[in-house]
C-alpha cells in the first residue's frame, strides 16, 4: 500500500513536470523551425502574428501527451492483471 502511494506520487510528479515544460518547449521549437525554414521570406513579418497558431499547436500536443500519460500508459500496465 505504501509502495503504491510512493509510485503513484512519483508518476504524478514526473507527469506534471513534463507537461508544464512541454508546452513552452513546443512553442520554442516551432518558432525556431519557422525562422530557420523561412528566414529570407520573413525579414519584414510581424512575428506576433505567429503566436496564436503556435500556441494552438503547443496546446494540442500537450493535450495529446497528457492523454497518453494519463490513459494509455496505465492501461497498458493494467492489461496483464485482468486475466
mmCIF file of C-alpha atoms in Angstrom:
data_model
loop_
_atom_site.group_PDB
_atom_site.id
_atom_site.type_symbol
_atom_site.label_atom_id
_atom_site.label_comp_id
_atom_site.label_asym_id
_atom_site.label_seq_id
_atom_site.Cartn_x
_atom_site.Cartn_y
_atom_site.Cartn_z
ATOM 1 C CA UNK A 1 0.000 0.000 0.000
ATOM 2 C CA UNK A 2 2.802 2.428 0.883
ATOM 3 C CA UNK A 3 4.772 1.296 -2.167
ATOM 4 C CA UNK A 4 1.762 2.025 -4.384
ATOM 5 C CA UNK A 5 1.396 5.533 -2.937
ATOM 6 C CA UNK A 6 5.091 6.258 -3.484
ATOM 7 C CA UNK A 7 4.982 5.003 -7.080
ATOM 8 C CA UNK A 8 1.799 6.963 -7.772
ATOM 9 C CA UNK A 9 3.339 10.115 -6.295
ATOM 10 C CA UNK A 10 6.476 9.756 -8.424
ATOM 11 C CA UNK A 11 4.372 9.088 -11.517
ATOM 12 C CA UNK A 12 2.209 12.173 -10.962
ATOM 13 C CA UNK A 13 5.242 14.324 -10.134
ATOM 14 C CA UNK A 14 7.031 13.335 -13.334
ATOM 15 C CA UNK A 15 3.822 13.779 -15.334
ATOM 16 C CA UNK A 16 3.275 17.311 -14.010
ATOM 17 C CA UNK A 17 6.899 18.289 -14.576
ATOM 18 C CA UNK A 18 6.839 17.018 -18.139
ATOM 19 C CA UNK A 19 3.545 18.657 -19.048
ATOM 20 C CA UNK A 20 4.418 22.051 -17.584
ATOM 21 C CA UNK A 21 7.636 22.265 -19.581
ATOM 22 C CA UNK A 22 6.310 20.633 -22.749
ATOM 23 C CA UNK A 23 4.104 23.498 -23.918
ATOM 24 C CA UNK A 24 6.855 26.107 -23.724
ATOM 25 C CA UNK A 25 9.350 23.748 -25.359
ATOM 26 C CA UNK A 26 6.996 23.077 -28.289
ATOM 27 C CA UNK A 27 6.432 26.819 -28.767
ATOM 28 C CA UNK A 28 10.157 27.491 -28.787
ATOM 29 C CA UNK A 29 10.923 24.676 -31.241
ATOM 30 C CA UNK A 30 8.124 25.651 -33.640
ATOM 31 C CA UNK A 31 9.222 29.269 -33.653
ATOM 32 C CA UNK A 32 12.835 28.269 -34.326
ATOM 33 C CA UNK A 33 11.679 25.972 -37.134
ATOM 34 C CA UNK A 34 9.721 28.799 -38.750
ATOM 35 C CA UNK A 35 12.714 31.099 -38.509
ATOM 36 C CA UNK A 36 15.127 28.539 -39.953
ATOM 37 C CA UNK A 37 12.977 27.488 -42.883
ATOM 38 C CA UNK A 38 11.691 30.893 -43.927
ATOM 39 C CA UNK A 39 14.357 33.343 -42.865
ATOM 40 C CA UNK A 40 14.676 35.149 -46.209
ATOM 41 C CA UNK A 41 10.908 35.460 -46.670
ATOM 42 C CA UNK A 42 10.276 36.517 -43.083
ATOM 43 C CA UNK A 43 12.566 39.521 -42.705
ATOM 44 C CA UNK A 44 9.690 42.038 -42.688
ATOM 45 C CA UNK A 45 6.993 39.968 -40.991
ATOM 46 C CA UNK A 46 5.386 40.693 -37.642
ATOM 47 C CA UNK A 47 6.194 37.581 -35.606
ATOM 48 C CA UNK A 48 3.453 38.293 -33.095
ATOM 49 C CA UNK A 49 1.020 37.027 -35.745
ATOM 50 C CA UNK A 50 2.523 33.555 -35.407
ATOM 51 C CA UNK A 51 1.945 33.220 -31.688
ATOM 52 C CA UNK A 52 -1.716 32.218 -31.923
ATOM 53 C CA UNK A 53 -1.173 29.230 -34.257
ATOM 54 C CA UNK A 54 1.979 28.219 -32.382
ATOM 55 C CA UNK A 55 0.081 28.328 -29.081
ATOM 56 C CA UNK A 56 -2.725 26.206 -30.562
ATOM 57 C CA UNK A 57 -0.280 23.571 -31.795
ATOM 58 C CA UNK A 58 1.535 23.557 -28.452
ATOM 59 C CA UNK A 59 -1.747 23.209 -26.579
ATOM 60 C CA UNK A 60 -2.904 20.355 -28.811
ATOM 61 C CA UNK A 61 0.374 18.485 -28.427
ATOM 62 C CA UNK A 62 0.320 18.960 -24.656
ATOM 63 C CA UNK A 63 -3.230 17.606 -24.538
ATOM 64 C CA UNK A 64 -2.222 14.594 -26.627
ATOM 65 C CA UNK A 65 0.746 13.807 -24.392
ATOM 66 C CA UNK A 66 -1.443 14.284 -21.307
ATOM 67 C CA UNK A 67 -3.973 11.794 -22.661
ATOM 68 C CA UNK A 68 -1.233 9.274 -23.397
ATOM 69 C CA UNK A 69 0.287 9.661 -19.941
ATOM 70 C CA UNK A 70 -2.981 9.519 -18.025
ATOM 71 C CA UNK A 71 -4.875 6.905 -20.042
ATOM 72 C CA UNK A 72 -2.706 4.790 -22.308
ATOM 73 C CA UNK A 73 0.297 4.049 -20.093
ATOM 74 C CA UNK A 74 -1.710 2.972 -17.008
ATOM 75 C CA UNK A 75 -3.966 0.870 -19.250
ATOM 76 C CA UNK A 76 -1.009 -0.929 -20.823
ATOM 77 C CA UNK A 77 0.367 -1.743 -17.387
ATOM 78 C CA UNK A 78 -3.035 -2.991 -16.243
ATOM 79 C CA UNK A 79 -3.923 -5.288 -19.178
ATOM 80 C CA UNK A 80 -1.999 -8.303 -17.885
ATOM 81 C CA UNK A 81 -3.573 -8.278 -14.429
ATOM 82 C CA UNK A 82 -7.188 -8.748 -15.587
ATOM 83 C CA UNK A 83 -6.693 -12.367 -16.622
#
